PDB file of C-alpha atoms and ligand atoms in Angstrom:
ATOM      1  CA  MET A   1     162.643  66.680  19.989  1.00 74.00           C
ATOM      2  CA  ALA A   2     160.642  63.732  19.335  1.00 88.00           C
ATOM      3  CA  ASP A   3     156.748  63.948  19.626  1.00 96.00           C
ATOM      4  CA  VAL A   4     154.847  62.137  22.453  1.00 98.00           C
ATOM      5  CA  THR A   5     151.230  61.207  22.345  1.00 98.00           C
ATOM      6  CA  PHE A   6     148.975  61.551  25.544  1.00 98.00           C
ATOM      7  CA  THR A   7     145.573  62.542  26.409  1.00 98.00           C
ATOM      8  CA  ILE A   8     143.938  65.555  27.686  1.00 98.00           C
ATOM      9  CA  ASP A   9     140.311  65.335  28.691  1.00 98.00           C
ATOM     10  CA  GLY A  10     140.118  61.872  26.542  1.00 98.00           C
ATOM     11  CA  GLN A  11     141.551  63.756  23.442  1.00 98.00           C
ATOM     12  CA  THR A  12     144.522  62.426  21.944  1.00 98.00           C
ATOM     13  CA  VAL A  13     147.261  65.071  21.530  1.00 98.00           C
ATOM     14  CA  ALA A  14     150.916  64.969  20.425  1.00 97.00           C
ATOM     15  CA  ALA A  15     153.321  67.483  21.470  1.00 98.00           C
ATOM     16  CA  PRO A  16     157.223  67.087  21.634  1.00 97.00           C
ATOM     17  CA  GLU A  17     158.410  65.364  24.381  1.00 95.00           C
ATOM     18  CA  GLY A  18     159.182  67.811  27.412  1.00 94.00           C
ATOM     19  CA  GLU A  19     156.656  71.113  26.344  1.00 97.00           C
ATOM     20  CA  LYS A  20     154.796  71.770  29.183  1.00 98.00           C
ATOM     21  CA  ILE A  21     150.802  70.416  29.089  1.00 98.00           C
ATOM     22  CA  LEU A  22     149.944  74.149  28.969  1.00 98.00           C
ATOM     23  CA  TRP A  23     151.090  75.017  25.720  1.00 98.00           C
ATOM     24  CA  ALA A  24     149.967  71.414  24.257  1.00 98.00           C
ATOM     25  CA  ALA A  25     146.775  71.781  25.212  1.00 98.00           C
ATOM     26  CA  GLN A  26     146.200  75.362  24.207  1.00 98.00           C
ATOM     27  CA  ARG A  27     147.667  73.967  20.504  1.00 97.00           C
ATOM     28  CA  ALA A  28     144.869  71.293  20.655  1.00 97.00           C
ATOM     29  CA  GLY A  29     142.280  73.995  21.245  1.00 98.00           C
ATOM     30  CA  ILE A  30     141.806  73.300  25.245  1.00 97.00           C
ATOM     31  CA  HIS A  31     141.567  76.025  27.394  1.00 96.00           C
ATOM     32  CA  ILE A  32     143.620  76.081  30.824  1.00 97.00           C
ATOM     33  CA  PRO A  33     143.359  79.217  32.587  1.00 97.00           C
ATOM     34  CA  HIS A  34     146.803  81.177  32.904  1.00 98.00           C
ATOM     35  CA  LEU A  35     148.174  84.249  33.675  1.00 97.00           C
ATOM     36  CA  CYS A  36     152.161  84.188  34.386  1.00 98.00           C
ATOM     37  CA  ALA A  37     152.710  81.888  31.764  1.00 98.00           C
ATOM     38  CA  HIS A  38     154.730  82.719  28.191  1.00 98.00           C
ATOM     39  CA  PRO A  39     155.638  79.693  25.684  1.00 97.00           C
ATOM     40  CA  ASP A  40     159.424  81.347  25.885  1.00 97.00           C
ATOM     41  CA  ARG A  41     159.458  81.731  29.611  1.00 97.00           C
ATOM     42  CA  GLU A  42     161.789  79.390  31.010  1.00 96.00           C
ATOM     43  CA  PRO A  43     161.778  78.300  33.714  1.00 96.00           C
ATOM     44  CA  PRO A  44     158.264  78.875  34.062  1.00 97.00           C
ATOM     45  CA  PHE A  45     157.411  81.415  36.827  1.00 97.00           C
ATOM     46  CA  GLY A  46     154.279  79.510  38.361  1.00 96.00           C
ATOM     47  CA  SER A  47     153.018  82.395  40.606  1.00 96.00           C
ATOM     48  CA  CYS A  48     149.434  82.566  39.506  1.00 97.00           C
ATOM     49  CA  ARG A  49     148.081  79.162  40.320  1.00 96.00           C
ATOM     50  CA  LEU A  50     145.368  79.160  37.887  1.00 98.00           C
ATOM     51  CA  CYS A  51     146.328  76.283  35.906  1.00 98.00           C
ATOM     52  CA  TYR A  52     146.004  73.373  37.783  1.00 98.00           C
ATOM     53  CA  VAL A  53     145.462  70.029  36.175  1.00 98.00           C
ATOM     54  CA  ASP A  54     145.388  66.142  37.362  1.00 98.00           C
ATOM     55  CA  VAL A  55     147.503  63.897  35.756  1.00 98.00           C
ATOM     56  CA  GLU A  56     147.014  60.267  36.296  1.00 98.00           C
ATOM     57  CA  GLY A  57     148.905  58.755  39.068  1.00 97.00           C
ATOM     58  CA  ARG A  58     149.938  61.852  40.724  1.00 96.00           C
ATOM     59  CA  SER A  59     148.848  62.454  44.143  1.00 95.00           C
ATOM     60  CA  GLY A  60     147.652  65.998  43.774  1.00 96.00           C
ATOM     61  CA  PRO A  61     146.834  68.463  41.108  1.00 98.00           C
ATOM     62  CA  VAL A  62     149.915  69.910  39.345  1.00 98.00           C
ATOM     63  CA  THR A  63     150.419  73.294  37.334  1.00 98.00           C
ATOM     64  CA  ALA A  64     149.979  72.852  33.577  1.00 98.00           C
ATOM     65  CA  CYS A  65     152.749  75.474  33.027  1.00 98.00           C
ATOM     66  CA  THR A  66     155.435  73.532  34.652  1.00 98.00           C
ATOM     67  CA  GLU A  67     154.654  70.041  34.153  1.00 98.00           C
ATOM     68  CA  PRO A  68     156.247  68.706  30.840  1.00 98.00           C
ATOM     69  CA  VAL A  69     154.281  66.231  28.634  1.00 98.00           C
ATOM     70  CA  ALA A  70     155.396  62.562  28.257  1.00 97.00           C
ATOM     71  CA  GLU A  71     154.234  59.352  26.292  1.00 97.00           C
ATOM     72  CA  GLY A  72     150.827  57.759  27.746  1.00 97.00           C
ATOM     73  CA  LEU A  73     150.202  60.798  30.547  1.00 98.00           C
ATOM     74  CA  VAL A  74     146.350  61.244  31.000  1.00 98.00           C
ATOM     75  CA  VAL A  75     145.629  64.615  32.157  1.00 98.00           C
ATOM     76  CA  THR A  76     142.007  66.292  33.231  1.00 98.00           C
ATOM     77  CA  THR A  77     141.513  69.662  33.067  1.00 98.00           C
ATOM     78  CA  ARG A  78     138.076  70.038  34.718  1.00 96.00           C
ATOM     79  CA  SER A  79     136.769  68.391  37.769  1.00 97.00           C
ATOM     80  CA  GLU A  80     134.903  69.803  40.859  1.00 97.00           C
ATOM     81  CA  ARG A  81     138.217  69.926  42.671  1.00 97.00           C
ATOM     82  CA  LEU A  82     140.083  71.854  40.038  1.00 97.00           C
ATOM     83  CA  ASP A  83     137.357  74.380  39.689  1.00 96.00           C
ATOM     84  CA  ARG A  84     137.206  74.905  43.298  1.00 96.00           C
ATOM     85  CA  LEU A  85     141.449  75.354  43.429  1.00 96.00           C
ATOM     86  CA  VAL A  86     141.000  77.662  40.476  1.00 95.00           C
ATOM     87  CA  ARG A  87     138.582  79.799  42.169  1.00 95.00           C
ATOM     88  CA  ALA A  88     140.434  80.008  45.255  1.00 94.00           C
ATOM     89  CA  GLY A  89     143.696  81.192  43.286  1.00 95.00           C
ATOM     90  CA  PHE A  90     141.386  83.713  41.680  1.00 95.00           C
ATOM     91  CA  GLU A  91     139.787  85.146  44.404  1.00 94.00           C
ATOM     92  CA  LEU A  92     143.063  85.522  45.978  1.00 93.00           C
ATOM     93  CA  LEU A  93     144.566  87.170  43.036  1.00 94.00           C
ATOM     94  CA  MET A  94     141.706  89.772  43.113  1.00 94.00           C
ATOM     95  CA  SER A  95     141.938  90.372  46.679  1.00 92.00           C
ATOM     96  CA  THR A  96     144.993  92.257  46.079  1.00 91.00           C
ATOM     97  CA  HIS A  97     143.693  94.111  43.085  1.00 93.00           C
ATOM     98  CA  ASP A  98     142.357  97.187  42.342  1.00 92.00           C
ATOM     99  CA  LEU A  99     139.113  96.930  40.582  1.00 92.00           C
ATOM    100  CA  ASP A 100     139.270 100.297  38.755  1.00 93.00           C
ATOM    101  CA  CYS A 101     138.013  98.936  35.621  1.00 94.00           C
ATOM    102  CA  LYS A 102     136.418 102.265  34.584  1.00 93.00           C
ATOM    103  CA  VAL A 103     139.454 104.131  34.436  1.00 94.00           C
ATOM    104  CA  CYS A 104     141.755 100.848  34.085  1.00 95.00           C
ATOM    105  CA  PRO A 105     143.317 101.122  30.124  1.00 92.00           C
ATOM    106  CA  ALA A 106     143.286  97.436  29.950  1.00 93.00           C
ATOM    107  CA  LYS A 107     139.514  97.501  29.382  1.00 87.00           C
ATOM    108  CA  ARG A 108     138.595  94.565  27.101  1.00 84.00           C
ATOM    109  CA  SER A 109     142.545  93.217  26.787  1.00 91.00           C
ATOM    110  CA  CYS A 110     142.497  92.914  30.540  1.00 97.00           C
ATOM    111  CA  GLY A 111     143.428  89.412  31.567  1.00 97.00           C
ATOM    112  CA  LEU A 112     141.758  89.041  34.511  1.00 97.00           C
ATOM    113  CA  ARG A 113     138.373  89.664  32.608  1.00 96.00           C
ATOM    114  CA  THR A 114     138.953  87.043  30.565  1.00 96.00           C
ATOM    115  CA  ILE A 115     139.809  84.524  33.011  1.00 96.00           C
ATOM    116  CA  SER A 116     136.369  85.967  35.008  1.00 96.00           C
ATOM    117  CA  ARG A 117     134.371  85.433  31.890  1.00 95.00           C
ATOM    118  CA  GLN A 118     136.080  81.663  31.009  1.00 92.00           C
ATOM    119  CA  THR A 119     135.836  80.488  34.559  1.00 92.00           C
ATOM    120  CA  LYS A 120     132.577  82.248  35.486  1.00 92.00           C
ATOM    121  CA  VAL A 121     134.407  83.344  38.696  1.00 93.00           C
ATOM    122  CA  LYS A 122     133.507  87.195  39.684  1.00 91.00           C
ATOM    123  CA  LEU A 123     136.066  89.731  39.508  1.00 93.00           C
ATOM    124  CA  ARG A 124     134.767  90.899  42.935  1.00 87.00           C
ATOM    125  CA  SER A 125     136.969  88.739  45.497  1.00 68.00           C
ATOM    126  CA  GLY A 126     134.493  86.676  47.334  1.00 72.00           C
ATOM    127  CA  ASP A 127     134.622  86.854  51.062  1.00 79.00           C
ATOM    128  CA  LEU A 128     138.160  87.805  50.968  1.00 81.00           C
ATOM    129  CA  ALA A 129     139.278  90.822  52.194  1.00 83.00           C
ATOM    130  CA  LYS A 130     140.623  93.237  49.888  1.00 83.00           C
ATOM    131  CA  LEU A 131     144.825  93.827  50.311  1.00 85.00           C
ATOM    132  CA  LEU A 132     145.729  96.579  48.262  1.00 86.00           C
ATOM    133  CA  PRO A 133     149.179  97.603  48.192  1.00 87.00           C
ATOM    134  CA  ASN A 134     147.866 101.305  48.381  1.00 90.00           C
ATOM    135  CA  LEU A 135     151.259 102.251  46.440  1.00 93.00           C
ATOM    136  CA  PRO A 136     151.713 105.327  44.362  1.00 95.00           C
ATOM    137  CA  VAL A 137     151.210 105.354  40.644  1.00 96.00           C
ATOM    138  CA  ASP A 138     154.650 105.908  38.742  1.00 97.00           C
ATOM    139  CA  ASP A 139     153.492 108.465  36.228  1.00 95.00           C
ATOM    140  CA  SER A 140     156.941 110.389  35.635  1.00 96.00           C
ATOM    141  CA  HIS A 141     157.857 108.686  32.303  1.00 95.00           C
ATOM    142  CA  ASP A 142     156.000 110.447  29.217  1.00 94.00           C
ATOM    143  CA  ALA A 143     155.551 107.125  27.682  1.00 95.00           C
ATOM    144  CA  PHE A 144     154.324 104.532  30.022  1.00 96.00           C
ATOM    145  CA  GLY A 145     153.434 104.473  33.891  1.00 97.00           C
ATOM    146  CA  LEU A 146     153.040 101.415  36.542  1.00 97.00           C
ATOM    147  CA  ASN A 147     150.011 101.568  39.137  1.00 97.00           C
ATOM    148  CA  PRO A 148     151.367  98.767  41.378  1.00 95.00           C
ATOM    149  CA  ASN A 149     147.652  98.425  42.969  1.00 95.00           C
ATOM    150  CA  ARG A 150     146.459  96.836  39.899  1.00 96.00           C
ATOM    151  CA  CYS A 151     149.636  94.455  39.725  1.00 96.00           C
ATOM    152  CA  ILE A 152     149.288  90.762  40.530  1.00 96.00           C
ATOM    153  CA  LEU A 153     152.755  89.878  40.602  1.00 97.00           C
ATOM    154  CA  CYS A 154     152.982  87.563  37.711  1.00 98.00           C
ATOM    155  CA  GLY A 155     156.442  88.947  36.645  1.00 98.00           C
ATOM    156  CA  LEU A 156     156.205  89.013  33.092  1.00 98.00           C
ATOM    157  CA  CYS A 157     157.218  92.322  32.839  1.00 98.00           C
ATOM    158  CA  VAL A 158     160.357  91.550  34.806  1.00 97.00           C
ATOM    159  CA  TRP A 159     161.099  88.503  32.476  1.00 98.00           C
ATOM    160  CA  VAL A 160     160.506  90.257  29.247  1.00 98.00           C
ATOM    161  CA  CYS A 161     162.477  93.653  30.029  1.00 96.00           C
ATOM    162  CA  ALA A 162     165.671  91.321  31.182  1.00 96.00           C
ATOM    163  CA  GLU A 163     165.344  88.461  29.297  1.00 96.00           C
ATOM    164  CA  GLN A 164     163.835  89.378  25.990  1.00 96.00           C
ATOM    165  CA  VAL A 165     164.691  93.427  25.425  1.00 95.00           C
ATOM    166  CA  GLY A 166     167.996  92.782  27.591  1.00 95.00           C
ATOM    167  CA  ARG A 167     167.341  95.764  29.713  1.00 94.00           C
ATOM    168  CA  GLY A 168     166.376  94.669  33.160  1.00 95.00           C
ATOM    169  CA  ILE A 169     164.568  98.117  33.954  1.00 96.00           C
ATOM    170  CA  LEU A 170     162.192  96.234  36.306  1.00 97.00           C
ATOM    171  CA  ASP A 171     162.162  93.663  39.433  1.00 96.00           C
ATOM    172  CA  PHE A 172     160.503  92.698  42.215  1.00 96.00           C
ATOM    173  CA  ALA A 173     161.293  94.655  45.408  1.00 95.00           C
ATOM    174  CA  HIS A 174     160.188  93.766  49.032  1.00 91.00           C
ATOM    175  CA  ARG A 175     158.805  90.446  50.485  1.00 88.00           C
ATOM    176  CA  GLY A 176     155.812  88.937  51.719  1.00 87.00           C
ATOM    177  CA  LEU A 177     152.605  91.299  51.644  1.00 84.00           C
ATOM    178  CA  GLY A 178     155.225  93.969  50.625  1.00 90.00           C
ATOM    179  CA  THR A 179     156.058  92.577  47.408  1.00 94.00           C
ATOM    180  CA  HIS A 180     155.939  95.072  44.336  1.00 95.00           C
ATOM    181  CA  ILE A 181     157.146  95.650  41.219  1.00 96.00           C
ATOM    182  CA  SER A 182     159.831  98.624  41.058  1.00 95.00           C
ATOM    183  CA  THR A 183     162.728  99.939  39.175  1.00 94.00           C
ATOM    184  CA  PHE A 184     165.811  98.373  40.582  1.00 81.00           C
ATOM    185  CA  ASP A 185     166.608 101.264  43.008  1.00 82.00           C
ATOM    186  CA  GLY A 186     162.869 102.526  43.645  1.00 91.00           C
ATOM    187  CA  GLU A 187     163.767 105.701  41.338  1.00 95.00           C
ATOM    188  CA  PRO A 188     160.967 107.162  39.191  1.00 96.00           C
ATOM    189  CA  LEU A 189     160.398 105.514  35.797  1.00 96.00           C
ATOM    190  CA  ALA A 190     161.388 108.678  34.196  1.00 95.00           C
ATOM    191  CA  ALA A 191     165.093 108.132  35.786  1.00 94.00           C
ATOM    192  CA  GLN A 192     165.588 104.985  34.255  1.00 93.00           C
ATOM    193  CA  ALA A 193     167.532 104.266  31.144  1.00 89.00           C
ATOM    194  CA  CYS A 194     164.903 103.329  29.234  1.00 91.00           C
ATOM    195  CA  ASP A 195     164.082 105.252  26.046  1.00 86.00           C
ATOM    196  CA  ALA A 196     160.334 103.156  25.774  1.00 85.00           C
ATOM    197  CA  ASP A 197     161.215 102.137  22.319  1.00 88.00           C
ATOM    198  CA  CYS A 198     159.768  98.625  22.847  1.00 94.00           C
ATOM    199  CA  LEU A 199     156.964  99.114  25.559  1.00 96.00           C
ATOM    200  CA  ALA A 200     157.350  95.329  25.767  1.00 97.00           C
ATOM    201  CA  CYS A 201     156.210  95.794  29.542  1.00 97.00           C
ATOM    202  CA  VAL A 202     153.131  97.594  28.749  1.00 97.00           C
ATOM    203  CA  ASP A 203     152.220  94.841  26.037  1.00 96.00           C
ATOM    204  CA  ILE A 204     152.882  91.639  28.434  1.00 97.00           C
ATOM    205  CA  CYS A 205     151.066  92.869  31.313  1.00 98.00           C
ATOM    206  CA  PRO A 206     147.944  91.475  31.746  1.00 97.00           C
ATOM    207  CA  THR A 207     146.159  93.708  34.021  1.00 96.00           C
ATOM    208  CA  GLY A 208     146.648  97.275  33.263  1.00 96.00           C
ATOM    209  CA  ALA A 209     149.088  97.968  35.864  1.00 97.00           C
ATOM    210  CA  LEU A 210     151.865  99.104  33.153  1.00 97.00           C
ATOM    211  CA  PHE A 211     149.845 101.510  30.765  1.00 96.00           C
ATOM    212  CA  ARG A 212     150.805 103.248  27.959  1.00 95.00           C
ATOM    213  CA  LYS A 213     150.695 107.055  27.933  1.00 92.00           C
ATOM    214  CA  ILE A 214     151.219 107.510  24.180  1.00 79.00           C
ATOM    215  CA  PRO A 215     148.889 106.224  21.407  1.00 73.00           C
TER     216      PRO A 215
HETATM  217 FE1  SF4 B   1     152.355  91.491  35.969  1.00 60.20          FE
HETATM  218 FE2  SF4 B   1     151.849  93.970  34.989  1.00 60.20          FE
HETATM  219 FE3  SF4 B   1     152.696  93.189  37.519  1.00 60.20          FE
HETATM  220 FE4  SF4 B   1     154.372  93.233  35.852  1.00 60.20          FE
HETATM  221  S1  SF4 B   1     152.865  95.222  36.570  1.00 60.20           S
HETATM  222  S2  SF4 B   1     154.143  91.918  37.539  1.00 60.20           S
HETATM  223  S3  SF4 B   1     153.071  92.128  34.050  1.00 60.20           S
HETATM  224  S4  SF4 B   1     150.795  92.414  36.471  1.00 60.20           S
HETATM  225 FE1  FES B   2     150.604  78.104  35.629  1.00 60.20          FE
HETATM  226 FE2  FES B   2     150.358  80.874  36.437  1.00 60.20          FE
HETATM  227  S1  FES B   2     149.941  80.093  34.340  1.00 60.20           S
HETATM  228  S2  FES B   2     151.017  78.928  37.600  1.00 60.20           S
END
């Protein structure tokens, strides 16, 4: 696809037409917070609401992971309003996430800690009440486990298992506040047709909700 030229924060950027703003910005060294996006994930999921940017001519902010680049686009990634939106989105995510950092295996690779560092928004969820799902940890499999209380419902594990690995072991279960990641039938991980030879779901999980039990 032909390249188009546009600006992000005043910097001229060239990218293939139709590529999402998020990835073009990243390649140009301009960081936009994001947790649920992956360059190969099409269509984008757009659930974390951390990647808001302004595009000139639009009535409101758009998500950079879903918005395609086009010739002459004028994109702004930082402003008081955008910072407020990112803060609100991050605090909402943190309000449903168990802050058990001391025992969480994600440690330095935790995507939430990275966003907190980059945006200067604290991990503790401001004035919002904690709404943890309080679901049991599935520790049944020898190789990996699932702690739904750390999950932010980015769906990356569902996507990678179904679309990249071709197994489809994990999926969203229930709706609304009860939504959580589960095996298709709610059975333990150990009962699934997964021999954990890839652990792609663990590797892609940004929060330590899916965790490795073997080195
Ligand atoms: Fe995202 Fe991890 Fe939750 Fe899967 S388990 S939806 S990868 S946070
Ligand atoms: Fe855009 Fe999550 S990265 S909404």
